[in-house]
Short mmCIF file of C-alpha atoms and ligand atoms in Angstrom, two decimals:
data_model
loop_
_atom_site.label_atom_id
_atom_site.label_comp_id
_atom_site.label_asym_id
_atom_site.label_seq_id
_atom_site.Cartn_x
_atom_site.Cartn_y
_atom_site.Cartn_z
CA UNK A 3 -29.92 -83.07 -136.97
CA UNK A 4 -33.59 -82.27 -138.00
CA UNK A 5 -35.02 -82.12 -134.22
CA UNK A 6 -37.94 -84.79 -134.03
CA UNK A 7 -40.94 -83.76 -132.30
CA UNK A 8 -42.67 -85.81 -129.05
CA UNK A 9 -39.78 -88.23 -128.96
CA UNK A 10 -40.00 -90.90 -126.39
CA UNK A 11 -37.49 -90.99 -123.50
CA UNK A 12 -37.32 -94.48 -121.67
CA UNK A 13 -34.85 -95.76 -123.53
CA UNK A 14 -32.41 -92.70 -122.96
CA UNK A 15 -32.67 -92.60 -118.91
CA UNK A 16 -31.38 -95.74 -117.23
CA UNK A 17 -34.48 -94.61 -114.40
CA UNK A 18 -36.67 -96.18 -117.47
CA UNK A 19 -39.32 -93.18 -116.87
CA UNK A 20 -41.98 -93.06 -119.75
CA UNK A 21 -41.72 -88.87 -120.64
CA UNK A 22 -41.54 -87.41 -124.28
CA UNK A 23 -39.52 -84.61 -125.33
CA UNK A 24 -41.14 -82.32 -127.07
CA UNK A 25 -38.26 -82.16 -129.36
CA UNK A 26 -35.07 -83.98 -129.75
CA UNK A 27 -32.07 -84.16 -131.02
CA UNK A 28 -28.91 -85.77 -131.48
CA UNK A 29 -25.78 -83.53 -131.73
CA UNK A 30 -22.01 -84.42 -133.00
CA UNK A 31 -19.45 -81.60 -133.08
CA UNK A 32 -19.81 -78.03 -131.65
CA UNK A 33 -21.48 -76.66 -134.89
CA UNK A 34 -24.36 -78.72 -134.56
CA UNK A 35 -25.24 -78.42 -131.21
CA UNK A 36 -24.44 -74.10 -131.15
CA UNK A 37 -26.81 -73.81 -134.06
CA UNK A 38 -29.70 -75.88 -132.09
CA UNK A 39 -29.33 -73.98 -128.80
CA UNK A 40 -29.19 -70.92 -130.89
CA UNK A 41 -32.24 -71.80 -132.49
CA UNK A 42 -35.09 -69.07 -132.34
CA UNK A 43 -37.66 -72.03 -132.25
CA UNK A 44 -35.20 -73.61 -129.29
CA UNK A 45 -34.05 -70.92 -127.38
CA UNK A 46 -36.64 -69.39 -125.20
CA UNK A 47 -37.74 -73.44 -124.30
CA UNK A 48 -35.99 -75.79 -121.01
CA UNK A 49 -32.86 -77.35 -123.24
CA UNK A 50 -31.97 -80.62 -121.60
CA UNK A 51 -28.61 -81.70 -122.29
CA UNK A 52 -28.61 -85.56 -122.35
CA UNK A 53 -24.98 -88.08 -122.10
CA UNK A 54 -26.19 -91.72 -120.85
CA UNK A 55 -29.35 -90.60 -118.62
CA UNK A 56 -27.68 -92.49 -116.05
CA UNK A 57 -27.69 -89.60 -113.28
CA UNK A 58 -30.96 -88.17 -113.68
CA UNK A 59 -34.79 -88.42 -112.92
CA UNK A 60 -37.27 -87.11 -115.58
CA UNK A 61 -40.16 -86.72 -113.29
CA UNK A 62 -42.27 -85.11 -116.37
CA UNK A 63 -42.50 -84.91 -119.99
CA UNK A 64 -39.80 -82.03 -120.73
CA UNK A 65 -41.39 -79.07 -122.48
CA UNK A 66 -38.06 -78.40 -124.41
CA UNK A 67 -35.46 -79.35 -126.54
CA UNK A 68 -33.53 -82.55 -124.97
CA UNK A 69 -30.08 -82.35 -126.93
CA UNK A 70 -28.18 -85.84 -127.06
CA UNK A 71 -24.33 -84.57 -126.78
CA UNK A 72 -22.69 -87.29 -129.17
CA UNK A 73 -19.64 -85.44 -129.44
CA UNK A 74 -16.70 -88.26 -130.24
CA UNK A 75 -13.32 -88.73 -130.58
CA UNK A 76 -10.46 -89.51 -127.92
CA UNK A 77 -6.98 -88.29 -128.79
CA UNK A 78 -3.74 -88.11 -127.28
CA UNK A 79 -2.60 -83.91 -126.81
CA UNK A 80 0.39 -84.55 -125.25
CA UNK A 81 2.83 -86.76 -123.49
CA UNK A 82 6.15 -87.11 -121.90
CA UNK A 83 8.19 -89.56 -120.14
CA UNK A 84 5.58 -89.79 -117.22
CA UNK A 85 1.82 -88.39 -118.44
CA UNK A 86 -0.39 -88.87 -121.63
CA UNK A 87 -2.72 -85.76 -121.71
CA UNK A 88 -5.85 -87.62 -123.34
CA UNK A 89 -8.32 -85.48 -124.64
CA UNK A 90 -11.99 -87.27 -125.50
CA UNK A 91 -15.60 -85.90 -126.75
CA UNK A 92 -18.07 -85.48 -124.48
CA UNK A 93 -20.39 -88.02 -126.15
CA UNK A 94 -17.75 -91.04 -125.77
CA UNK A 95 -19.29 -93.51 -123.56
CA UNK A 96 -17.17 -93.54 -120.38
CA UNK A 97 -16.27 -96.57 -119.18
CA UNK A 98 -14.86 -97.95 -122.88
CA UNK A 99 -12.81 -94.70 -122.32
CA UNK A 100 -11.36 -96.68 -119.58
CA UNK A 101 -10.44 -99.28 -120.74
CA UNK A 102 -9.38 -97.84 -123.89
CA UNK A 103 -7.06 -95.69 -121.90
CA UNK A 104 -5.74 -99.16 -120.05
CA UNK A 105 -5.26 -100.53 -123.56
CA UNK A 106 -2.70 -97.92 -124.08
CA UNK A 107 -0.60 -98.28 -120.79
CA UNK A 108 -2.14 -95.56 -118.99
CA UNK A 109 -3.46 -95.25 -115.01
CA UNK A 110 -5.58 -93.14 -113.41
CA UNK A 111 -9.18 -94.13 -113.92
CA UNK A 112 -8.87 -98.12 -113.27
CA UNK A 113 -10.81 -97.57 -109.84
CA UNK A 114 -13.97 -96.00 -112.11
CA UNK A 115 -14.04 -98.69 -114.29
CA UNK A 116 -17.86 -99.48 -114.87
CA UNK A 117 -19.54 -96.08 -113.77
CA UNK A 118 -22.39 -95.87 -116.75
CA UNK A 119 -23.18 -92.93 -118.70
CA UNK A 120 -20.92 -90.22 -120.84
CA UNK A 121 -17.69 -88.43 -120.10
CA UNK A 122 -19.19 -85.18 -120.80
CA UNK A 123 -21.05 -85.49 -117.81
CA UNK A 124 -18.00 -86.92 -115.48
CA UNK A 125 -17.34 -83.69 -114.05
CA UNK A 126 -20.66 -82.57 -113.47
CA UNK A 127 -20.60 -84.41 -110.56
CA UNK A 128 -16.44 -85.02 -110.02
CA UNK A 129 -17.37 -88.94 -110.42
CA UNK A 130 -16.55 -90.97 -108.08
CA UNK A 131 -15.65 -94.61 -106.75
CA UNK A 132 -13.46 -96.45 -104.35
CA UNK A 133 -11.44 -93.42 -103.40
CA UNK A 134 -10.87 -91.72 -106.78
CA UNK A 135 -12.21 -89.02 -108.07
CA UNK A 136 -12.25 -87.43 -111.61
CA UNK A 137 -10.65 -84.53 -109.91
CA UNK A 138 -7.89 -86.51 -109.42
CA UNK A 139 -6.69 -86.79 -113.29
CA UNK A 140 -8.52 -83.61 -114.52
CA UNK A 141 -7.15 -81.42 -116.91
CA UNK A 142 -9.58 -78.89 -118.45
CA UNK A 143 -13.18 -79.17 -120.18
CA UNK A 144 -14.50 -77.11 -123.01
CA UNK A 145 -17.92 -76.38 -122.85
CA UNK A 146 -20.12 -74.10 -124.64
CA UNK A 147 -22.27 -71.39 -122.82
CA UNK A 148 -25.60 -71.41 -123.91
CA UNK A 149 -26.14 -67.73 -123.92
CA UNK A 150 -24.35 -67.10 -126.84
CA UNK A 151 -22.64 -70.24 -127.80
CA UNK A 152 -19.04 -69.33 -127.16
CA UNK A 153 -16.42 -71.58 -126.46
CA UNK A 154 -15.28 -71.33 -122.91
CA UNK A 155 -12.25 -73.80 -121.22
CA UNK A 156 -12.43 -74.45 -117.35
CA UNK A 157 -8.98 -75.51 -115.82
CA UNK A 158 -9.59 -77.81 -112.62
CA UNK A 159 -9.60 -74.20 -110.51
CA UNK A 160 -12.55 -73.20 -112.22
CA UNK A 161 -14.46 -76.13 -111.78
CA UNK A 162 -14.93 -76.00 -107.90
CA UNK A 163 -14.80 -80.03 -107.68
CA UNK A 164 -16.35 -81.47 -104.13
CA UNK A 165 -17.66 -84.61 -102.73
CA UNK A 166 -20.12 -85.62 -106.21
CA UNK A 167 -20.30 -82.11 -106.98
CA UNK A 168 -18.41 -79.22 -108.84
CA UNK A 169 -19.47 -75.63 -110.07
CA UNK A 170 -21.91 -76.84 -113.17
CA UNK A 171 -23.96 -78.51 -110.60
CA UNK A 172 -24.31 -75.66 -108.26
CA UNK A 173 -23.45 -71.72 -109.73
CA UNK A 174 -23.27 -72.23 -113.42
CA UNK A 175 -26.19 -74.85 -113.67
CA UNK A 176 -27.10 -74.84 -116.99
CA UNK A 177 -24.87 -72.51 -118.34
CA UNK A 178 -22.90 -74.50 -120.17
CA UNK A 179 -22.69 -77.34 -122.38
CA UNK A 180 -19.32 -79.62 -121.78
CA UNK A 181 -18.08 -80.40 -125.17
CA UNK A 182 -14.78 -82.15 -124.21
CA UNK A 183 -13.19 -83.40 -121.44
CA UNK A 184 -9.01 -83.30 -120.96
CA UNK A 185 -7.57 -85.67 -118.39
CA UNK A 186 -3.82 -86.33 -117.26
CA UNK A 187 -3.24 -89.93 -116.86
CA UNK A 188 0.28 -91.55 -115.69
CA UNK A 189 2.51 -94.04 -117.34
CA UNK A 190 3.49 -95.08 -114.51
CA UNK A 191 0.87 -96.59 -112.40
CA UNK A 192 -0.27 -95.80 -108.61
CA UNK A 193 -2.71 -97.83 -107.25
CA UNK A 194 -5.77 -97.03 -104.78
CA UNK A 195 -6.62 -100.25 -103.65
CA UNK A 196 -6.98 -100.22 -100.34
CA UNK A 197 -11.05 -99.06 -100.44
CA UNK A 198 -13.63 -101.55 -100.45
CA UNK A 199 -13.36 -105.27 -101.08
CA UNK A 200 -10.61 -104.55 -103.85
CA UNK A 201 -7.68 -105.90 -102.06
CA UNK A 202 -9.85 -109.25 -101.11
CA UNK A 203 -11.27 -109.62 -104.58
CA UNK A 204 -7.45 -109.30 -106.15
CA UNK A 205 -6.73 -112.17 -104.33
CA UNK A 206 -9.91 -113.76 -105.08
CA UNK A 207 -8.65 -113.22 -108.91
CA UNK A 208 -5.26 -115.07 -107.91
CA UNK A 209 -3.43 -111.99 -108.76
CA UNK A 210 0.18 -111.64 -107.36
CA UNK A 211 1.77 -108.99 -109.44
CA UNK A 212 -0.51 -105.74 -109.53
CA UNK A 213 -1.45 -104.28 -113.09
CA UNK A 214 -3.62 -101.62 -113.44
CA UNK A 215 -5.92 -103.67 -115.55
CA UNK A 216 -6.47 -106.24 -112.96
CA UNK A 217 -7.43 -103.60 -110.15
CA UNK A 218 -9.95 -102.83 -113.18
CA UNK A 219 -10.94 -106.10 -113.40
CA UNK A 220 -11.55 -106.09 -109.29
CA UNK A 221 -13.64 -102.82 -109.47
CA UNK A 222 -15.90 -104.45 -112.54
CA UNK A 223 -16.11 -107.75 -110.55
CA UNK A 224 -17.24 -106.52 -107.41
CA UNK A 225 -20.01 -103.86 -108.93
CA UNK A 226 -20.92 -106.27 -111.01
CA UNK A 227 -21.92 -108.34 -108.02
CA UNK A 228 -23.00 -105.64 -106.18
CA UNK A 229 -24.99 -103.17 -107.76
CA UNK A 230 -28.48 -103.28 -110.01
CA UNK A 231 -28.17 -103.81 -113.51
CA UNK A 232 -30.18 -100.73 -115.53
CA UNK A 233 -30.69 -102.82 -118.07
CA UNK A 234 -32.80 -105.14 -115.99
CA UNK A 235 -33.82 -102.88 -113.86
CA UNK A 236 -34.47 -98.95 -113.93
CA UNK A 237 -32.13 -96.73 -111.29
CA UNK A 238 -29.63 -93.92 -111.28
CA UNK A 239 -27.13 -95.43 -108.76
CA UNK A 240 -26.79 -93.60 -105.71
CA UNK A 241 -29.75 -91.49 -105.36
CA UNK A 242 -28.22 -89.43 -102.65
CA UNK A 243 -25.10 -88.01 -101.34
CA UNK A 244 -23.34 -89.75 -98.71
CA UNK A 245 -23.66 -86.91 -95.82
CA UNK A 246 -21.07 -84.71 -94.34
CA UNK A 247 -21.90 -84.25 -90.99
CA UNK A 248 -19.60 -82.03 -88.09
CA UNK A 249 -17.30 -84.65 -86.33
CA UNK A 250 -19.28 -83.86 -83.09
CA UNK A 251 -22.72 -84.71 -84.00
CA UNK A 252 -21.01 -88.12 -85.50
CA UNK A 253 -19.82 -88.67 -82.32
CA UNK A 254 -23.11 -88.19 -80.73
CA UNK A 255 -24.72 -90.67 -82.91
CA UNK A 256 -21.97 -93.16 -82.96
CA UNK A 257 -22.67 -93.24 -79.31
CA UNK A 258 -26.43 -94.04 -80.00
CA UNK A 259 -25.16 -96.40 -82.69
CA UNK A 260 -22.01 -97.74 -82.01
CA UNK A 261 -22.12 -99.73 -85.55
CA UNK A 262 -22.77 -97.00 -87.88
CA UNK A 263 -19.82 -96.78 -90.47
CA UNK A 264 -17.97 -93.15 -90.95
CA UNK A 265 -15.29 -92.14 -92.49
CA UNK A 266 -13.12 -88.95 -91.71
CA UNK A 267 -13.72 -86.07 -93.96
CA UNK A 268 -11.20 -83.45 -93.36
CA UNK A 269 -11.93 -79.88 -92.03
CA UNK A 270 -13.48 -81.29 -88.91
CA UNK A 271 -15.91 -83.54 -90.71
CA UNK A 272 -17.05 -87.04 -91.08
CA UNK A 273 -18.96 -88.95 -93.92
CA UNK A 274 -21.96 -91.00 -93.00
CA UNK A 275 -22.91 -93.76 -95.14
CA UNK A 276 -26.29 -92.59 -96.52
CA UNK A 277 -27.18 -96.25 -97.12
CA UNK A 278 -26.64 -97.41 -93.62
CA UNK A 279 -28.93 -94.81 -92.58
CA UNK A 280 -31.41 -95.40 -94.88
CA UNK A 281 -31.49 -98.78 -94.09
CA UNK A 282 -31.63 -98.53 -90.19
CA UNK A 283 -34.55 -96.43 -90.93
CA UNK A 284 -36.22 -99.33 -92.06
CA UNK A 285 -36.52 -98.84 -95.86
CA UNK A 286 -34.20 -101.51 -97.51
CA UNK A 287 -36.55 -103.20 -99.85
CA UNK A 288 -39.19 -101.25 -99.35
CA UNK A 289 -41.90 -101.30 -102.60
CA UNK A 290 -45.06 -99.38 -103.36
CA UNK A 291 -46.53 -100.27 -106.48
CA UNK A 292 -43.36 -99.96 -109.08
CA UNK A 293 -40.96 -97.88 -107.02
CA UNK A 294 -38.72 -98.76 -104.86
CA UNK A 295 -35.29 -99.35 -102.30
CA UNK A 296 -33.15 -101.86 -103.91
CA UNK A 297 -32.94 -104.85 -101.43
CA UNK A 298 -29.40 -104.84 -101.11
CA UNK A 299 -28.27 -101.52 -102.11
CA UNK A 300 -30.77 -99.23 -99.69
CA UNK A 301 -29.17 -95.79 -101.79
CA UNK A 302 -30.52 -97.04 -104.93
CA UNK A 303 -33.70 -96.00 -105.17
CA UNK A 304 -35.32 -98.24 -108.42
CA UNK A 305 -38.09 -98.63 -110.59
CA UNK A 306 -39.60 -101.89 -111.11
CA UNK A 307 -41.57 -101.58 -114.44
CA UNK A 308 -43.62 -98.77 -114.81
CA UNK A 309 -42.93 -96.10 -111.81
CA UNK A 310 -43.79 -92.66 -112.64
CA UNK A 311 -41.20 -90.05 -111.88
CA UNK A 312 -43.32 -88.38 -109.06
CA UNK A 313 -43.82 -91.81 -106.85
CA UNK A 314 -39.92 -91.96 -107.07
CA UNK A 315 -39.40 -88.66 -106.40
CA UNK A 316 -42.24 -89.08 -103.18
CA UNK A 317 -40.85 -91.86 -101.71
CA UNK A 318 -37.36 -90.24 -101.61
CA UNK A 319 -38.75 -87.44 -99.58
CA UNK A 320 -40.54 -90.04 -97.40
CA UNK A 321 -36.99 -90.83 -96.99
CA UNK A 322 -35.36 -88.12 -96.40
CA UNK A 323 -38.02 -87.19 -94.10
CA UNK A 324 -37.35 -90.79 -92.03
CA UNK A 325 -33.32 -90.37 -92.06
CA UNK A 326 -33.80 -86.31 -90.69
CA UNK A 327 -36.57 -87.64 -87.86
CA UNK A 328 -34.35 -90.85 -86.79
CA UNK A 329 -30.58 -89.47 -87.44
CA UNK A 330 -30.90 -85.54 -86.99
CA UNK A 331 -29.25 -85.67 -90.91
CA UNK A 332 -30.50 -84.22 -94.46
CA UNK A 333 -29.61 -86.45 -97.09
CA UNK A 334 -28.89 -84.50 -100.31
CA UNK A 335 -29.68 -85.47 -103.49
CA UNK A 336 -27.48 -86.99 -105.93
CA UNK A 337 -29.44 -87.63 -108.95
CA UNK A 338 -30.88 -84.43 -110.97
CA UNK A 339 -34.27 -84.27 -110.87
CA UNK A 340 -36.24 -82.59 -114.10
P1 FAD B 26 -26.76 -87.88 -117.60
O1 FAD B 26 -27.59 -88.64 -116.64
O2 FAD B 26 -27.14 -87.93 -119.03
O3 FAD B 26 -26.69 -86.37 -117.12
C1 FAD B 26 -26.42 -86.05 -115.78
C2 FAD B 26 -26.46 -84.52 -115.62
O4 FAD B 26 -25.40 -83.93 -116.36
C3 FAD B 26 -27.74 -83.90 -116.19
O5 FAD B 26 -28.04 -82.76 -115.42
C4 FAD B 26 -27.35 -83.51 -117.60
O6 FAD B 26 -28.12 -82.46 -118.14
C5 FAD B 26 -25.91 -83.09 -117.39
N1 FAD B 26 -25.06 -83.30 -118.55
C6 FAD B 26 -24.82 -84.48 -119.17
N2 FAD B 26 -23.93 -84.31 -120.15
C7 FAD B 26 -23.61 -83.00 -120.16
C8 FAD B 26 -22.75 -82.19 -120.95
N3 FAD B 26 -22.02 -82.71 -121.94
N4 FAD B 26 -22.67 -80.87 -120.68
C9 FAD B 26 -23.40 -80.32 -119.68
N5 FAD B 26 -24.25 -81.04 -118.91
C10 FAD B 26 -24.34 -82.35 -119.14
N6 FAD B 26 -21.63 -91.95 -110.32
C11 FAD B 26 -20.45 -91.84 -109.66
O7 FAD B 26 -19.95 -90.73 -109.46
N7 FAD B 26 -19.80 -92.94 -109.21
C12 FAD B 26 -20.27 -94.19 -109.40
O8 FAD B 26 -19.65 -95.16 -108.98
C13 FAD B 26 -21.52 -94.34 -110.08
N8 FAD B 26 -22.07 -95.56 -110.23
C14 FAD B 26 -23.29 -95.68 -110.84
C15 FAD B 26 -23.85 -96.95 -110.98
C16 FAD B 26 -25.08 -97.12 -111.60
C17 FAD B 26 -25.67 -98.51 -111.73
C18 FAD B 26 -25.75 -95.99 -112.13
C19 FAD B 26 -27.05 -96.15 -112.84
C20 FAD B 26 -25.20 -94.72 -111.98
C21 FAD B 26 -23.97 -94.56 -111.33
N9 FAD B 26 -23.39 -93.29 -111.16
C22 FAD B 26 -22.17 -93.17 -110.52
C23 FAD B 26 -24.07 -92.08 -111.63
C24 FAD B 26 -23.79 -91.75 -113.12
O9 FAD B 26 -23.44 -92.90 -113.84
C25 FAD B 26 -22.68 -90.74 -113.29
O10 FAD B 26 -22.97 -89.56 -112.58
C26 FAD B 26 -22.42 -90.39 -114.77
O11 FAD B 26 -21.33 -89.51 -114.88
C27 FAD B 26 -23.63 -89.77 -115.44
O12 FAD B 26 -23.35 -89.72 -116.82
P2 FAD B 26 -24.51 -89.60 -117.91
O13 FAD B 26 -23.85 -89.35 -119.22
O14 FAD B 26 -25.41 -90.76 -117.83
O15 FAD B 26 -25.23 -88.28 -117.40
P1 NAP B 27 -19.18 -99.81 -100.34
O1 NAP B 27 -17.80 -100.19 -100.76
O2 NAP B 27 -20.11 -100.86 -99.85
O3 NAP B 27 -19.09 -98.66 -99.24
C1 NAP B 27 -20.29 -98.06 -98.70
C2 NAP B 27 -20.08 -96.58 -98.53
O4 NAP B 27 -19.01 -96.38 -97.61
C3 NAP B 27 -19.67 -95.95 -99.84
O5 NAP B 27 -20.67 -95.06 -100.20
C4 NAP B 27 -18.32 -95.30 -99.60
O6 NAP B 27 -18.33 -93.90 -99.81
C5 NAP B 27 -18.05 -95.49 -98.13
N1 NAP B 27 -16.70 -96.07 -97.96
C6 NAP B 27 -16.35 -97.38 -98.04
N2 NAP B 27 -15.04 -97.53 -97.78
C7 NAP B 27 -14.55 -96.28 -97.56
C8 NAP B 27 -13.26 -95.77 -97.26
N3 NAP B 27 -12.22 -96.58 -97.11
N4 NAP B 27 -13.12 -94.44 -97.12
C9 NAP B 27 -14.15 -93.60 -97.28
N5 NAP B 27 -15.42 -94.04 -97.57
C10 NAP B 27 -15.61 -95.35 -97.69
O7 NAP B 27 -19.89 -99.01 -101.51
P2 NAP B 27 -20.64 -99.52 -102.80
O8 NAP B 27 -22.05 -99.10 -102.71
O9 NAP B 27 -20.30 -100.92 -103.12
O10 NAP B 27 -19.95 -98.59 -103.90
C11 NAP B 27 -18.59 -98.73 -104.20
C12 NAP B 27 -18.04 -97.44 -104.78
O11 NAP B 27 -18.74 -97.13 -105.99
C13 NAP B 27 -18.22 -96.25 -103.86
O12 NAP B 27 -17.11 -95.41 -103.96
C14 NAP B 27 -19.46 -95.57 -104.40
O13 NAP B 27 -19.45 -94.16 -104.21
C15 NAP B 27 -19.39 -95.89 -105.88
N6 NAP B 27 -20.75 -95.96 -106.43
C16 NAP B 27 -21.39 -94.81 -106.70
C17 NAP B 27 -22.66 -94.81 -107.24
C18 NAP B 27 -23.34 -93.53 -107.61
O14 NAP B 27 -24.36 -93.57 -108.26
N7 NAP B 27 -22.80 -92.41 -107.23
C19 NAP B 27 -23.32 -96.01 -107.46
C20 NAP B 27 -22.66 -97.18 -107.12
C21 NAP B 27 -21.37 -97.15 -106.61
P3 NAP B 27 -18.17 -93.18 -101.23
O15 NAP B 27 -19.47 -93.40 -101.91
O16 NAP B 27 -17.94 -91.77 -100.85
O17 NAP B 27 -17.03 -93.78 -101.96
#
């Protein structure tokens, strides 16, 4: 638990970026990682809480403490005749929680099958894929606040879940560490296939009778297909938000571009697909030097070899800038930038 000093990040951040820490460390229950961020050597630094570095850009070498959360363990709380309250560590790797959960009979998070990275940082963002969110089987979180390394639980209330976002991303940033992660998951399955290409790729699979471990099958098929690999080549998925634009200025543009995909958004909004926009702009497969716009996936922004942080993090506001010129829109950020 002895942090290490100058430690080398580009294995730990799917991005691949070559930053050091100046120290790091590796954490495993509560104890250990209150004493670090209590630390009178630690305390006054940046303290960079790491799961799967699979939603983040480290656009310099971090001046800190980066603490690995390996908190593990999954455990069933509670159950009865229809729920299993599941209860896991904040370091277990998420999508074996998935399927470890389908192992044992349970549905709820067969459409997020495959998203990389750590559970403890699922609700950061209220995860998302093919019309589930994390919201959708949340229980509570425990999570540590860095202040003075009490142990604080957040119901789903007190989270303030939204579209990829929730309070620890916007009022409580870096307050607190999450330390576990309770979810409510049903016995008896419901299915959300109807989003995307799962329906078609079920019957691609030949399957008749539904099982919530084929429609996780069908979700791990298609991204497979679809999206980059980090481990051949660097990205943090989505690097920004699909926008949430007022149903009238969709309207306006839909008339400009009667092809441009939305999707209704409640409360007198739609949702633009920030990928269609980015690539009307002109900017799918775009490369300078080692960063990059994926060629078929224009939202992932990638990094071929050796990118630094701060050409990524230029070419998204060249970007950004584009989309806002052409389309009138901000994109938003998904990734967190350090
Ligand atoms: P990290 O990148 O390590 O951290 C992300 C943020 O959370 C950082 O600010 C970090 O400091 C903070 N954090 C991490 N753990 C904790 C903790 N325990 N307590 C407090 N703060 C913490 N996301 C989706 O929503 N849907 C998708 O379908 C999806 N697909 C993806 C596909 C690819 C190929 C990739 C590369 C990414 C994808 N993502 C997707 C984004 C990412 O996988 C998720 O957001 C994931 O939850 C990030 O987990 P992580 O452990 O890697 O987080
Ligand atoms: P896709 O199915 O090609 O769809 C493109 C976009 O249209 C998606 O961003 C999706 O929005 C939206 N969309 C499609 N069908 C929709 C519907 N019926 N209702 C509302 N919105 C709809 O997307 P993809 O790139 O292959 O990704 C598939 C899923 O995985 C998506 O849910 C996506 O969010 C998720 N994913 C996320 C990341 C990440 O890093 N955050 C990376 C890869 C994939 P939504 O994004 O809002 O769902």
């Amino acid at each position: 638990m002895q942090p290490q000093s100058n430690y080398p990040l580009r294995k730990l951040n799917t991005f691949g970026m070559e930053v050091s820490a100046r120290y790091f460390a590796h954490a495993g229950s509560i104890g250990e990682i209150r004493e670090l961020i209590l630390d009178p050597r630690f305390n006054s630094l940046d303290q960079i809480i790491l799961g799967g570095g699979s939603n983040m850009l480290l656009s310099r070498d971090i001046n800190g403490l980066v603490l690995k959360n390996d908190i593990r363990g999954i455990r069933k709380i509670r159950e009865d005749d229809q729920y299993a309250w599941i209860q896991a560590g904040a370091g277990e790797p998420w999508h074996p929680l998935v399927r470890h959960t389908i192992g044992l009979g349970l549905s709820g998070l067969e459409n997020l099958s495959l998203i990389p990275g750590n559970t403890g940082a699922a609700p950061m963002q209220n995860i998302g894929a093919y019309g589930v969110e994390l919201k959708d089987v949340f229980v509570e979180l425990e999570a540590l606040d860095r202040s003075d390394g009490s142990l604080v639980r957040f119901g789903a209330g007190d989270c303030a879940f939204g579209y990829r976002d929730s309070i620890f991303k916007g009022s409580l940033k870096d307050r607190y560490i999450i330390v576990t992660v309770t979810l409510r998951l049903s016995k008896i399955p419901e299915f959300h296939i109807e989003y995307g290409a799962i329906t078609q790729e079920l019957e691609t699979m030949g399957i008749s009778a539904l099982t919530t471990d084929a429609v996780s099958q069908a979700v791990m098929r298609i991204r497979s297909s679809k999206l980059p690999d980090p481990a051949r080549i660097g990205n943090a998925g989505s690097f920004f938000k699909n926008p949430l634009c007022p149903v009238s200025r969709m309207e306006e543009l839909r008339e400009q571009y009667p092809e441009m995909p939305v999707y209704p958004a409640g409360e007198g909004k739609a949702k633009l697909a920030a990928g269609w926009l980015i690539e009307k702009a002109g900017w799918k497969g775009y490369r300078e030097g080692d960063a990059g716009v994926h060629p078929q996936q224009a939202l992932v922004l990638v990094n071929y070899g050796h990118a630094l942080g701060s050409e990524i993090l230029g070419l998204a506001n060249r970007i950004q800038a584009s989309v806002e010129k052409q389309f009138g829109i901000t994109l938003e950020r998904e990734v967190n930038v350090y």
